[in-house]
């Protein structure tokens, strides 16, 4: 049997298919900032030369997506637990398509802006569900040796989506000046990845761990063997399936007769939900999404005053982000580990934001824009490009990888829903306030982000446990739900039963305790 990437080629294909929805995540969060900053858009909707009203519409167009995504993420936990990961993603993709169509057909006043708002809420609902379920689905299907790399592709796809949105906006602005196509074309482009994902999901298999969690063990081991390119009688498959079943049976018996409060606050679970919630609170206030959503506006603030200048600078930023994220995911995530990467990332980002804030304070852009950005503006742009490299090696991809790592199968969908809803809730807050912060704070905005990076994110990174190279089932040991010795006894019992052909659906951990 071939090794390496070819051994896991079916898992990579599954991730590639599921993560088309994550391209939507990146594209939809990046595209709106360029659209609302366009002169024709602003004049068409009567906000040109009215900074306060322009800030309001800008923040609304960007943030209503996050509002819809928040509710989509919360609802996905219950849908995913009921019908499985694959069908849930299919459902949310169809919801997204409805929202994308509404945005695309929007014209001018009086109803155009309402259609854009409504379409982005619906599309956001779809993206919220996809962003919650996709990393859980991919994580549950991935072997532990490459799980960080495969799950981390989530952030590569986000970065690709953002980069595409910048260049679509740049291309449209360069060739179209006075037409509603300025927003219709960028909004229509999002139909392409959504359509590919909707079709591609028909050709992938359900998560073996979810199947085992609902008692469909025969399908679970068949799907596991298919994904690993092994037979169902392979010792490796039998061992992995035994480990999955042992963890599920332990949790089922520990939770028997108990309500949802115990699932969230039971032994070893409360801290996991806290981490899932708080890691995304910090990520949203890292400054990256403010740059993501309003990159043209940010680059204008540091001296890239022409529309084409700011859009091109944003596009280069997108390229740097994609390349640096890909390099880290494929070569660094399983080498440096989660914890060290997050620490280096936090301190690197904070340092660069302090530098940008200091330069902007001492060398503000001239009131009369020169033909090309002054040296100080070019230096600040360079610092932003280096900053995104540090973001891409830690606080960009790793919160999703880490949260997908730490939850047991029966609560993973709830954990990812909490994480995703936290991400979207504070994403909404940041996207809503950023235009006003750029206008009011100026250079102090970067100092604020720098302080959060170093004091908040750096400290948090030092306190969380390392998860690199550990199976999903080992997380219960790390977080104190079960001891290593007790888990090994349960695995040995399950494996002996499988090797002797027992009915896996009828075995119980409690038999061992009698």
CSV table of C-alpha atoms in Angstrom, one decimal:
chain,number,residue,atom,x,y,z
A,1,UNK,CA,0.0,0.0,0.0
A,2,UNK,CA,1.4,3.4,-0.9
A,3,UNK,CA,2.2,5.7,1.9
A,4,UNK,CA,2.1,9.5,2.7
A,5,UNK,CA,-0.4,11.6,0.9
A,6,UNK,CA,-1.5,8.7,-1.4
A,7,UNK,CA,-2.3,6.6,1.6
A,8,UNK,CA,-4.7,9.3,2.8
A,9,UNK,CA,-5.8,10.6,-0.7
A,10,UNK,CA,-9.4,9.9,0.0
A,11,UNK,CA,-9.3,12.0,3.2
A,12,UNK,CA,-7.7,14.8,1.3
A,13,UNK,CA,-10.4,14.6,-1.4
A,14,UNK,CA,-13.1,14.6,1.3
A,15,UNK,CA,-11.5,17.7,2.9
A,16,UNK,CA,-11.1,19.4,-0.5
A,17,UNK,CA,-14.8,18.8,-1.2
A,18,UNK,CA,-16.0,20.0,2.2
A,19,UNK,CA,-13.8,23.0,2.2
A,20,UNK,CA,-15.3,24.5,-1.0
A,21,UNK,CA,-17.8,25.9,1.6
A,22,UNK,CA,-14.9,27.5,3.4
A,23,UNK,CA,-13.8,29.3,0.3
A,24,UNK,CA,-17.3,30.8,0.5
A,25,UNK,CA,-16.5,31.8,4.1
A,26,UNK,CA,-13.4,33.7,3.0
A,27,UNK,CA,-14.8,35.1,-0.2
A,28,UNK,CA,-18.0,36.4,1.4
A,29,UNK,CA,-16.1,38.0,4.3
A,30,UNK,CA,-13.6,39.7,1.9
A,31,UNK,CA,-15.8,40.8,-1.0
A,32,UNK,CA,-18.1,43.2,0.7
A,33,UNK,CA,-15.4,45.6,1.9
A,34,UNK,CA,-14.3,46.3,-1.6
A,35,UNK,CA,-17.8,46.7,-3.0
A,36,UNK,CA,-19.0,49.2,-0.4
A,37,UNK,CA,-15.8,51.2,-0.7
A,38,UNK,CA,-16.4,51.6,-4.5
A,39,UNK,CA,-17.2,55.2,-5.5
A,40,UNK,CA,-20.1,54.2,-7.8
A,41,UNK,CA,-21.7,52.0,-5.1
A,42,UNK,CA,-21.5,54.9,-2.6
A,43,UNK,CA,-22.9,57.5,-5.1
A,44,UNK,CA,-25.6,55.1,-6.3
A,45,UNK,CA,-26.9,54.7,-2.8
A,46,UNK,CA,-26.5,58.3,-1.9
A,47,UNK,CA,-23.7,58.1,0.7
A,48,UNK,CA,-20.8,59.6,-1.3
A,49,UNK,CA,-19.0,62.4,0.7
A,50,UNK,CA,-21.1,61.5,3.7
A,51,UNK,CA,-18.5,59.6,5.9
A,52,UNK,CA,-20.9,58.8,8.8
A,53,UNK,CA,-23.5,57.3,6.5
A,54,UNK,CA,-20.9,55.5,4.4
A,55,UNK,CA,-19.5,54.0,7.6
A,56,UNK,CA,-23.0,52.8,8.6
A,57,UNK,CA,-23.8,51.2,5.3
A,58,UNK,CA,-20.3,49.7,5.1
A,59,UNK,CA,-20.6,48.1,8.5
A,60,UNK,CA,-24.1,46.9,7.8
A,61,UNK,CA,-23.3,45.2,4.5
A,62,UNK,CA,-20.3,43.4,6.0
A,63,UNK,CA,-21.8,42.6,9.5
A,64,UNK,CA,-25.2,41.2,8.6
A,65,UNK,CA,-23.5,38.2,7.1
A,66,UNK,CA,-22.0,37.5,10.5
A,67,UNK,CA,-25.3,37.9,12.2
A,68,UNK,CA,-26.9,35.3,10.0
A,69,UNK,CA,-23.8,33.0,10.4
A,70,UNK,CA,-24.1,33.2,14.2
A,71,UNK,CA,-27.6,31.6,14.1
A,72,UNK,CA,-26.6,29.2,11.4
A,73,UNK,CA,-23.7,27.9,13.5
A,74,UNK,CA,-25.9,27.4,16.6
A,75,UNK,CA,-28.6,25.5,14.6
A,76,UNK,CA,-26.1,23.3,12.9
A,77,UNK,CA,-25.3,21.4,16.1
A,78,UNK,CA,-28.7,20.0,16.4
A,79,UNK,CA,-29.1,19.3,12.7
A,80,UNK,CA,-25.7,17.6,12.5
A,81,UNK,CA,-26.4,15.4,15.5
A,82,UNK,CA,-29.6,14.3,13.9
A,83,UNK,CA,-28.9,13.7,10.2
A,84,UNK,CA,-25.1,13.6,10.1
A,85,UNK,CA,-22.3,15.8,8.9
A,86,UNK,CA,-22.6,15.3,5.2
A,87,UNK,CA,-26.3,15.9,4.8
A,88,UNK,CA,-26.1,18.9,7.1
A,89,UNK,CA,-23.5,20.5,4.9
A,90,UNK,CA,-25.6,19.8,1.8
A,91,UNK,CA,-28.6,21.5,3.4
A,92,UNK,CA,-26.7,24.6,4.5
A,93,UNK,CA,-25.1,24.9,1.0
A,94,UNK,CA,-28.5,25.1,-0.6
A,95,UNK,CA,-29.5,27.8,1.9
A,96,UNK,CA,-26.4,29.7,1.0
A,97,UNK,CA,-27.3,29.5,-2.7
A,98,UNK,CA,-30.6,31.2,-2.0
A,99,UNK,CA,-28.9,34.1,-0.3
A,100,UNK,CA,-26.3,34.4,-3.0
A,101,UNK,CA,-28.9,34.7,-5.7
A,102,UNK,CA,-30.7,37.5,-3.8
A,103,UNK,CA,-27.5,39.5,-3.6
A,104,UNK,CA,-26.8,38.9,-7.2
A,105,UNK,CA,-30.1,40.2,-8.5
A,106,UNK,CA,-30.0,43.4,-6.3
A,107,UNK,CA,-30.1,46.6,-8.3
A,108,UNK,CA,-30.5,50.2,-7.1
A,109,UNK,CA,-32.7,52.0,-4.7
A,110,UNK,CA,-35.3,51.6,-3.2
A,111,UNK,CA,-35.0,47.8,-2.9
A,112,UNK,CA,-31.4,47.1,-3.9
A,113,UNK,CA,-29.8,47.6,-0.5
A,114,UNK,CA,-32.6,45.6,1.2
A,115,UNK,CA,-32.0,42.6,-1.2
A,116,UNK,CA,-28.3,42.8,-0.4
A,117,UNK,CA,-28.9,42.9,3.3
A,118,UNK,CA,-31.5,40.1,3.2
A,119,UNK,CA,-29.3,38.0,0.9
A,120,UNK,CA,-26.3,38.3,3.1
A,121,UNK,CA,-28.2,37.3,6.2
A,122,UNK,CA,-29.5,34.1,4.4
A,123,UNK,CA,-26.1,33.4,2.9
A,124,UNK,CA,-24.5,34.0,6.3
A,125,UNK,CA,-26.9,31.5,7.9
A,126,UNK,CA,-25.6,28.9,5.3
A,127,UNK,CA,-21.9,29.8,5.9
A,128,UNK,CA,-22.4,29.7,9.6
A,129,UNK,CA,-23.6,26.1,9.4
A,130,UNK,CA,-20.9,25.0,7.0
A,131,UNK,CA,-18.1,26.6,9.0
A,132,UNK,CA,-19.3,24.8,12.1
A,133,UNK,CA,-19.8,21.3,10.6
A,134,UNK,CA,-17.0,21.1,8.0
A,135,UNK,CA,-14.0,21.1,10.4
A,136,UNK,CA,-15.8,18.5,12.6
A,137,UNK,CA,-16.5,16.3,9.6
A,138,UNK,CA,-12.9,16.6,8.2
A,139,UNK,CA,-11.4,16.1,11.7
A,140,UNK,CA,-13.5,13.0,12.4
A,141,UNK,CA,-12.4,11.4,9.1
A,142,UNK,CA,-8.7,12.2,9.3
A,143,UNK,CA,-6.0,10.0,10.8
A,144,UNK,CA,-4.1,11.5,13.8
A,145,UNK,CA,-0.8,11.6,12.0
A,146,UNK,CA,-2.0,14.2,9.5
A,147,UNK,CA,-5.1,15.5,11.2
A,148,UNK,CA,-3.6,18.9,12.0
A,149,UNK,CA,-2.5,19.4,8.4
A,150,UNK,CA,-5.8,18.3,6.8
A,151,UNK,CA,-8.0,20.2,9.3
A,152,UNK,CA,-5.7,23.2,8.9
A,153,UNK,CA,-6.5,23.3,5.2
A,154,UNK,CA,-9.6,25.1,6.5
A,155,UNK,CA,-7.6,28.3,6.9
A,156,UNK,CA,-5.9,27.9,3.5
A,157,UNK,CA,-9.3,27.8,1.9
A,158,UNK,CA,-10.4,30.9,3.9
A,159,UNK,CA,-7.3,32.7,2.7
A,160,UNK,CA,-7.9,31.6,-0.9
A,161,UNK,CA,-11.5,32.8,-0.7
A,162,UNK,CA,-10.4,36.2,0.7
A,163,UNK,CA,-7.6,36.6,-2.0
A,164,UNK,CA,-10.1,35.8,-4.8
A,165,UNK,CA,-12.5,38.4,-3.4
A,166,UNK,CA,-9.8,41.1,-3.5
A,167,UNK,CA,-8.8,40.3,-7.0
A,168,UNK,CA,-12.4,40.1,-8.3
A,169,UNK,CA,-13.0,43.5,-6.8
A,170,UNK,CA,-9.8,44.8,-8.3
A,171,UNK,CA,-10.7,43.4,-11.7
A,172,UNK,CA,-14.2,44.8,-11.6
A,173,UNK,CA,-13.0,48.3,-10.5
A,174,UNK,CA,-10.4,48.3,-13.2
A,175,UNK,CA,-12.8,47.6,-16.1
A,176,UNK,CA,-16.2,48.8,-14.9
A,177,UNK,CA,-16.8,52.3,-13.5
A,178,UNK,CA,-20.5,53.1,-13.7
A,179,UNK,CA,-22.7,50.0,-13.6
A,180,UNK,CA,-24.5,47.8,-11.1
A,181,UNK,CA,-22.2,45.0,-12.4
A,182,UNK,CA,-19.7,46.4,-9.8
A,183,UNK,CA,-21.5,44.4,-7.2
A,184,UNK,CA,-23.5,41.9,-9.3
A,185,UNK,CA,-20.4,40.2,-10.7
A,186,UNK,CA,-18.6,39.8,-7.3
A,187,UNK,CA,-21.8,38.5,-5.7
A,188,UNK,CA,-22.4,36.1,-8.6
A,189,UNK,CA,-18.9,34.6,-8.4
A,190,UNK,CA,-19.8,33.0,-5.0
A,191,UNK,CA,-22.3,30.8,-6.8
A,192,UNK,CA,-19.4,28.8,-8.4
A,193,UNK,CA,-17.8,27.3,-5.2
A,194,UNK,CA,-21.3,26.7,-3.7
A,195,UNK,CA,-22.4,24.8,-6.8
A,196,UNK,CA,-19.2,22.7,-6.8
A,197,UNK,CA,-19.5,21.9,-3.2
A,198,UNK,CA,-23.2,20.9,-3.5
A,199,UNK,CA,-22.3,18.4,-6.3
A,200,UNK,CA,-19.1,17.2,-4.7
A,201,UNK,CA,-20.8,16.2,-1.4
A,202,UNK,CA,-22.8,13.6,-3.3
A,203,UNK,CA,-19.5,11.7,-3.9
A,204,UNK,CA,-18.1,11.6,-0.4
A,205,UNK,CA,-18.9,9.3,2.6
A,206,UNK,CA,-20.3,10.1,6.1
A,207,UNK,CA,-18.1,10.4,9.1
A,208,UNK,CA,-17.2,7.0,10.6
A,209,UNK,CA,-17.2,8.6,14.1
A,210,UNK,CA,-20.7,10.0,13.7
A,211,UNK,CA,-22.0,6.7,12.4
A,212,UNK,CA,-20.5,4.9,15.4
A,213,UNK,CA,-22.0,7.5,17.7
A,214,UNK,CA,-25.5,6.7,16.5
A,215,UNK,CA,-25.0,2.9,16.6
A,216,UNK,CA,-24.4,2.3,12.8
A,217,UNK,CA,-21.2,0.4,13.5
A,218,UNK,CA,-21.1,-1.7,10.4
A,219,UNK,CA,-21.3,1.4,8.1
A,220,UNK,CA,-18.8,3.1,10.4
A,221,UNK,CA,-16.0,0.5,10.0
A,222,UNK,CA,-16.7,0.2,6.3
A,223,UNK,CA,-16.3,3.9,5.8
A,224,UNK,CA,-13.2,4.0,8.1
A,225,UNK,CA,-11.6,1.2,6.0
A,226,UNK,CA,-12.5,3.0,2.8
A,227,UNK,CA,-11.0,6.3,3.9
A,228,UNK,CA,-7.8,4.6,5.1
A,229,UNK,CA,-7.6,2.4,2.0
A,230,UNK,CA,-7.5,-0.8,4.1
A,231,UNK,CA,-9.8,-3.8,4.6
A,232,UNK,CA,-12.2,-4.0,7.5
A,233,UNK,CA,-10.1,-6.8,8.9
A,234,UNK,CA,-6.9,-4.8,9.0
A,235,UNK,CA,-5.3,-4.6,12.5
A,236,UNK,CA,-5.0,-0.8,12.2
A,237,UNK,CA,-8.6,-0.5,11.3
A,238,UNK,CA,-9.7,-2.8,14.1
A,239,UNK,CA,-7.6,-0.9,16.6
A,240,UNK,CA,-8.9,2.6,15.5
A,241,UNK,CA,-12.5,1.4,15.5
A,242,UNK,CA,-12.0,-0.1,18.9
A,243,UNK,CA,-10.6,3.2,20.2
A,244,UNK,CA,-13.6,5.1,18.7
A,245,UNK,CA,-16.1,2.7,20.2
A,246,UNK,CA,-14.4,2.7,23.6
A,247,UNK,CA,-14.6,6.5,23.8
A,248,UNK,CA,-18.2,6.6,22.7
A,249,UNK,CA,-19.3,3.9,25.1
A,250,UNK,CA,-17.5,5.5,28.0
A,251,UNK,CA,-19.2,8.8,27.3
A,252,UNK,CA,-22.6,7.2,26.7
A,253,UNK,CA,-22.5,5.4,30.0
A,254,UNK,CA,-21.1,8.4,31.8
A,255,UNK,CA,-23.9,10.6,30.4
A,256,UNK,CA,-26.8,8.1,30.8
A,257,UNK,CA,-29.8,9.7,32.4
A,258,UNK,CA,-28.1,13.1,32.5
A,259,UNK,CA,-29.2,16.2,30.6
A,260,UNK,CA,-27.5,18.7,28.4
A,261,UNK,CA,-26.0,20.6,31.3
A,262,UNK,CA,-23.9,17.5,32.1
A,263,UNK,CA,-22.8,17.3,28.5
A,264,UNK,CA,-21.5,20.9,28.6
A,265,UNK,CA,-20.3,20.9,32.2
A,266,UNK,CA,-19.5,17.3,33.0
A,267,UNK,CA,-16.1,16.1,34.0
A,268,UNK,CA,-13.5,17.3,31.5
A,269,UNK,CA,-16.0,19.1,29.3
A,270,UNK,CA,-16.5,22.5,30.8
A,271,UNK,CA,-12.9,23.6,30.2
A,272,UNK,CA,-13.2,22.4,26.6
A,273,UNK,CA,-16.2,24.5,25.9
A,274,UNK,CA,-14.6,27.5,27.6
A,275,UNK,CA,-11.5,27.1,25.3
A,276,UNK,CA,-13.7,26.7,22.2
A,277,UNK,CA,-15.6,29.9,23.1
A,278,UNK,CA,-12.7,32.1,24.3
A,279,UNK,CA,-10.1,31.2,21.6
A,280,UNK,CA,-12.4,32.7,19.0
A,281,UNK,CA,-13.1,35.8,21.1
A,282,UNK,CA,-9.4,36.5,21.0
A,283,UNK,CA,-9.0,35.6,17.4
A,284,UNK,CA,-11.6,38.1,16.3
A,285,UNK,CA,-9.9,40.9,18.2
A,286,UNK,CA,-6.5,40.1,16.8
A,287,UNK,CA,-7.0,42.7,14.1
A,288,UNK,CA,-6.9,40.3,11.2
A,289,UNK,CA,-10.6,40.4,10.4
A,290,UNK,CA,-10.6,44.2,10.5
A,291,UNK,CA,-7.9,44.1,7.8
A,292,UNK,CA,-9.7,41.3,6.0
A,293,UNK,CA,-13.1,43.0,5.7
A,294,UNK,CA,-11.8,46.5,5.2
A,295,UNK,CA,-8.4,46.0,3.5
A,296,UNK,CA,-9.0,48.8,0.9
A,297,UNK,CA,-10.0,51.1,3.7
A,298,UNK,CA,-7.1,50.1,5.9
A,299,UNK,CA,-4.6,50.6,3.1
A,300,UNK,CA,-6.1,54.0,2.4
A,301,UNK,CA,-5.7,54.9,6.0
A,302,UNK,CA,-1.9,54.3,5.8
A,303,UNK,CA,-1.5,56.2,2.6
A,304,UNK,CA,-2.6,54.1,-0.4
A,305,UNK,CA,-5.2,56.7,-1.4
A,306,UNK,CA,-6.1,55.7,-4.9
A,307,UNK,CA,-8.9,53.1,-5.3
A,308,UNK,CA,-6.7,50.9,-7.6
A,309,UNK,CA,-3.7,51.4,-5.3
A,310,UNK,CA,-5.6,50.2,-2.2
A,311,UNK,CA,-7.3,47.3,-4.1
A,312,UNK,CA,-4.0,46.1,-5.5
A,313,UNK,CA,-2.3,46.4,-2.1
A,314,UNK,CA,-5.2,44.3,-0.7
A,315,UNK,CA,-4.7,41.7,-3.4
A,316,UNK,CA,-1.0,41.4,-2.6
A,317,UNK,CA,-1.9,41.0,1.0
A,318,UNK,CA,-4.3,38.2,0.0
A,319,UNK,CA,-1.5,36.4,-1.9
A,320,UNK,CA,0.9,36.7,1.0
A,321,UNK,CA,-1.7,35.2,3.3
A,322,UNK,CA,-2.5,32.2,1.1
A,323,UNK,CA,1.2,31.4,0.6
A,324,UNK,CA,2.2,31.8,4.2
A,325,UNK,CA,-0.8,29.8,5.4
A,326,UNK,CA,-0.1,26.9,3.0
A,327,UNK,CA,3.6,26.8,4.0
A,328,UNK,CA,2.7,26.5,7.6
A,329,UNK,CA,-0.1,24.0,7.2
A,330,UNK,CA,2.0,21.6,5.1
A,331,UNK,CA,5.3,22.0,6.8
A,332,UNK,CA,4.9,23.5,10.2
A,333,UNK,CA,1.7,22.5,12.0
A,334,UNK,CA,2.8,19.0,12.8
A,335,UNK,CA,6.4,20.1,13.5
A,336,UNK,CA,6.1,23.1,15.8
A,337,UNK,CA,2.9,21.9,17.4
A,338,UNK,CA,-0.2,23.9,18.3
A,339,UNK,CA,1.0,25.6,21.5
A,340,UNK,CA,4.4,27.0,20.4
A,341,UNK,CA,2.9,28.1,17.1
A,342,UNK,CA,0.2,30.1,18.8
A,343,UNK,CA,2.8,31.7,21.2
A,344,UNK,CA,5.1,32.8,18.4
A,345,UNK,CA,2.2,34.0,16.3
A,346,UNK,CA,0.7,36.2,19.1
A,347,UNK,CA,4.0,37.9,19.9
A,348,UNK,CA,5.0,38.4,16.3
A,349,UNK,CA,1.6,40.0,15.4
A,350,UNK,CA,1.7,42.2,18.4
A,351,UNK,CA,5.2,43.5,17.7
A,352,UNK,CA,4.3,44.4,14.1
A,353,UNK,CA,1.1,46.2,15.1
A,354,UNK,CA,3.1,48.3,17.6
A,355,UNK,CA,5.5,49.2,14.7
A,356,UNK,CA,2.7,50.1,12.4
A,357,UNK,CA,1.0,52.2,15.0
A,358,UNK,CA,4.3,54.0,15.8
A,359,UNK,CA,5.0,54.8,12.2
A,360,UNK,CA,1.4,56.0,11.5
A,361,UNK,CA,1.7,58.3,14.6
A,362,UNK,CA,5.0,59.8,13.6
A,363,UNK,CA,4.6,59.8,9.8
A,364,UNK,CA,0.9,60.2,9.0
A,365,UNK,CA,-0.1,60.2,5.3
A,366,UNK,CA,0.1,63.7,3.7
A,367,UNK,CA,-3.2,65.5,3.4
A,368,UNK,CA,-2.6,66.0,-0.4
A,369,UNK,CA,-2.0,62.5,-1.8
A,370,UNK,CA,1.2,62.1,-3.9
A,371,UNK,CA,1.2,60.1,-7.1
A,372,UNK,CA,2.6,57.1,-5.3
A,373,UNK,CA,2.5,56.0,-1.7
A,374,UNK,CA,5.3,57.7,0.4
A,375,UNK,CA,8.1,55.6,2.0
A,376,UNK,CA,6.4,55.5,5.4
A,377,UNK,CA,3.2,54.1,3.8
A,378,UNK,CA,5.2,51.5,2.0
A,379,UNK,CA,6.9,50.5,5.2
A,380,UNK,CA,3.6,50.1,7.0
A,381,UNK,CA,2.3,48.0,4.1
A,382,UNK,CA,5.4,45.8,4.4
A,383,UNK,CA,4.7,45.4,8.1
A,384,UNK,CA,1.1,44.3,7.3
A,385,UNK,CA,2.5,41.7,4.9
A,386,UNK,CA,4.9,40.4,7.5
A,387,UNK,CA,2.1,40.5,10.1
A,388,UNK,CA,-0.1,38.3,8.1
A,389,UNK,CA,2.7,35.7,7.9
A,390,UNK,CA,2.7,35.5,11.7
A,391,UNK,CA,-1.1,35.3,11.7
A,392,UNK,CA,-1.0,32.5,9.2
A,393,UNK,CA,1.4,30.4,11.3
A,394,UNK,CA,-0.8,30.4,14.4
A,395,UNK,CA,-3.9,32.4,15.2
A,396,UNK,CA,-5.3,32.0,11.7
A,397,UNK,CA,-5.5,28.3,11.2
A,398,UNK,CA,-4.9,26.8,14.6
A,399,UNK,CA,-8.0,27.8,16.5
A,400,UNK,CA,-10.1,25.7,14.1
A,401,UNK,CA,-7.6,22.8,14.3
A,402,UNK,CA,-7.4,23.0,18.1
A,403,UNK,CA,-11.1,23.1,18.7
A,404,UNK,CA,-11.7,20.3,16.2
A,405,UNK,CA,-9.1,18.3,18.2
A,406,UNK,CA,-10.3,18.6,21.7
A,407,UNK,CA,-14.0,17.3,21.8
A,408,UNK,CA,-15.2,13.7,22.1
A,409,UNK,CA,-17.4,12.4,19.3
A,410,UNK,CA,-20.8,12.8,21.0
A,411,UNK,CA,-20.2,16.5,21.9
A,412,UNK,CA,-18.0,17.5,19.0
A,413,UNK,CA,-20.9,19.0,17.0
A,414,UNK,CA,-21.9,21.0,20.0
A,415,UNK,CA,-18.3,22.1,20.6
A,416,UNK,CA,-17.8,23.2,17.0
A,417,UNK,CA,-21.1,25.0,17.1
A,418,UNK,CA,-20.1,26.9,20.3
A,419,UNK,CA,-16.8,27.7,18.7
A,420,UNK,CA,-18.3,28.7,15.3
A,421,UNK,CA,-21.1,30.8,16.9
A,422,UNK,CA,-18.5,32.6,19.1
A,423,UNK,CA,-16.4,33.2,16.0
A,424,UNK,CA,-19.4,34.7,14.2
A,425,UNK,CA,-20.8,36.7,17.1
A,426,UNK,CA,-17.6,38.5,17.7
A,427,UNK,CA,-16.9,38.6,14.0
A,428,UNK,CA,-20.1,40.6,13.8
A,429,UNK,CA,-19.0,42.9,16.6
A,430,UNK,CA,-15.6,43.6,15.0
A,431,UNK,CA,-17.0,44.1,11.4
A,432,UNK,CA,-19.7,46.4,12.8
A,433,UNK,CA,-17.3,48.7,14.7
A,434,UNK,CA,-14.2,48.6,12.5
A,435,UNK,CA,-15.2,51.4,10.1
A,436,UNK,CA,-16.0,53.7,13.0
A,437,UNK,CA,-12.7,52.7,14.8
A,438,UNK,CA,-10.6,53.5,11.7
A,439,UNK,CA,-12.2,56.9,11.5
A,440,UNK,CA,-12.0,57.7,15.2
A,441,UNK,CA,-8.9,56.0,16.5
A,442,UNK,CA,-6.4,56.2,13.6
A,443,UNK,CA,-3.0,55.0,14.7
A,444,UNK,CA,-4.4,54.0,18.1
A,445,UNK,CA,-6.3,51.2,16.4
A,446,UNK,CA,-3.1,49.3,15.7
A,447,UNK,CA,-1.8,49.9,19.3
A,448,UNK,CA,-5.1,48.4,20.6
A,449,UNK,CA,-4.7,45.3,18.5
A,450,UNK,CA,-1.1,44.9,19.5
A,451,UNK,CA,-1.9,45.0,23.2
A,452,UNK,CA,-4.6,42.3,22.7
A,453,UNK,CA,-2.2,40.1,20.7
A,454,UNK,CA,0.6,40.1,23.2
A,455,UNK,CA,-1.2,40.3,26.6
A,456,UNK,CA,-4.4,38.4,25.8
A,457,UNK,CA,-3.5,35.9,23.1
A,458,UNK,CA,0.1,35.3,24.2
A,459,UNK,CA,-1.0,34.5,27.7
A,460,UNK,CA,-3.8,32.2,26.6
A,461,UNK,CA,-1.4,30.3,24.3
A,462,UNK,CA,0.8,29.5,27.2
A,463,UNK,CA,-2.0,28.1,29.3
A,464,UNK,CA,-3.7,25.6,27.0
A,465,UNK,CA,-2.4,22.0,26.6
A,466,UNK,CA,-0.6,20.6,23.5
A,467,UNK,CA,-2.6,18.3,21.3
A,468,UNK,CA,-0.2,17.5,18.5
A,469,UNK,CA,0.1,13.9,17.6
A,470,UNK,CA,-2.7,12.7,19.9
A,471,UNK,CA,-5.8,10.9,18.7
A,472,UNK,CA,-9.2,12.4,19.1
A,473,UNK,CA,-10.0,9.8,21.7
A,474,UNK,CA,-6.9,10.7,23.7
A,475,UNK,CA,-8.3,14.1,24.4
A,476,UNK,CA,-10.4,12.7,27.2
A,477,UNK,CA,-7.2,11.7,28.9
A,478,UNK,CA,-5.6,15.2,28.4
A,479,UNK,CA,-8.7,16.9,29.9
A,480,UNK,CA,-9.1,14.5,32.7
A,481,UNK,CA,-12.4,12.7,31.7
A,482,UNK,CA,-10.7,9.3,32.0
A,483,UNK,CA,-7.3,8.0,33.1
A,484,UNK,CA,-4.9,6.6,30.6
A,485,UNK,CA,-5.0,3.2,32.3
A,486,UNK,CA,-8.8,3.0,32.3
A,487,UNK,CA,-8.9,4.0,28.6
A,488,UNK,CA,-6.4,1.3,27.6
A,489,UNK,CA,-8.4,-1.4,29.4
A,490,UNK,CA,-11.5,-0.3,27.5
A,491,UNK,CA,-9.7,-0.4,24.1
A,492,UNK,CA,-8.2,-3.8,24.8
A,493,UNK,CA,-11.7,-5.1,25.6
A,494,UNK,CA,-13.2,-3.7,22.5
A,495,UNK,CA,-10.4,-4.9,20.3
A,496,UNK,CA,-10.6,-8.5,21.7
A,497,UNK,CA,-14.3,-8.5,21.0
A,498,UNK,CA,-13.9,-7.3,17.4
A,499,UNK,CA,-11.1,-9.9,16.8
A,500,UNK,CA,-13.5,-12.6,18.0
A,501,UNK,CA,-16.4,-11.4,15.9
A,502,UNK,CA,-18.7,-10.2,18.6
A,503,UNK,CA,-21.6,-8.0,17.9
A,504,UNK,CA,-20.0,-4.6,18.4
A,505,UNK,CA,-23.4,-2.9,19.0
A,506,UNK,CA,-24.1,-5.1,22.0
A,507,UNK,CA,-20.8,-4.7,23.9
A,508,UNK,CA,-20.7,-2.5,26.9
A,509,UNK,CA,-17.9,-1.0,28.9
A,510,UNK,CA,-19.9,-1.6,32.1
A,511,UNK,CA,-19.5,-5.4,31.6
A,512,UNK,CA,-15.9,-5.0,32.5
A,513,UNK,CA,-16.8,-3.4,35.8
A,514,UNK,CA,-19.0,-6.3,37.0
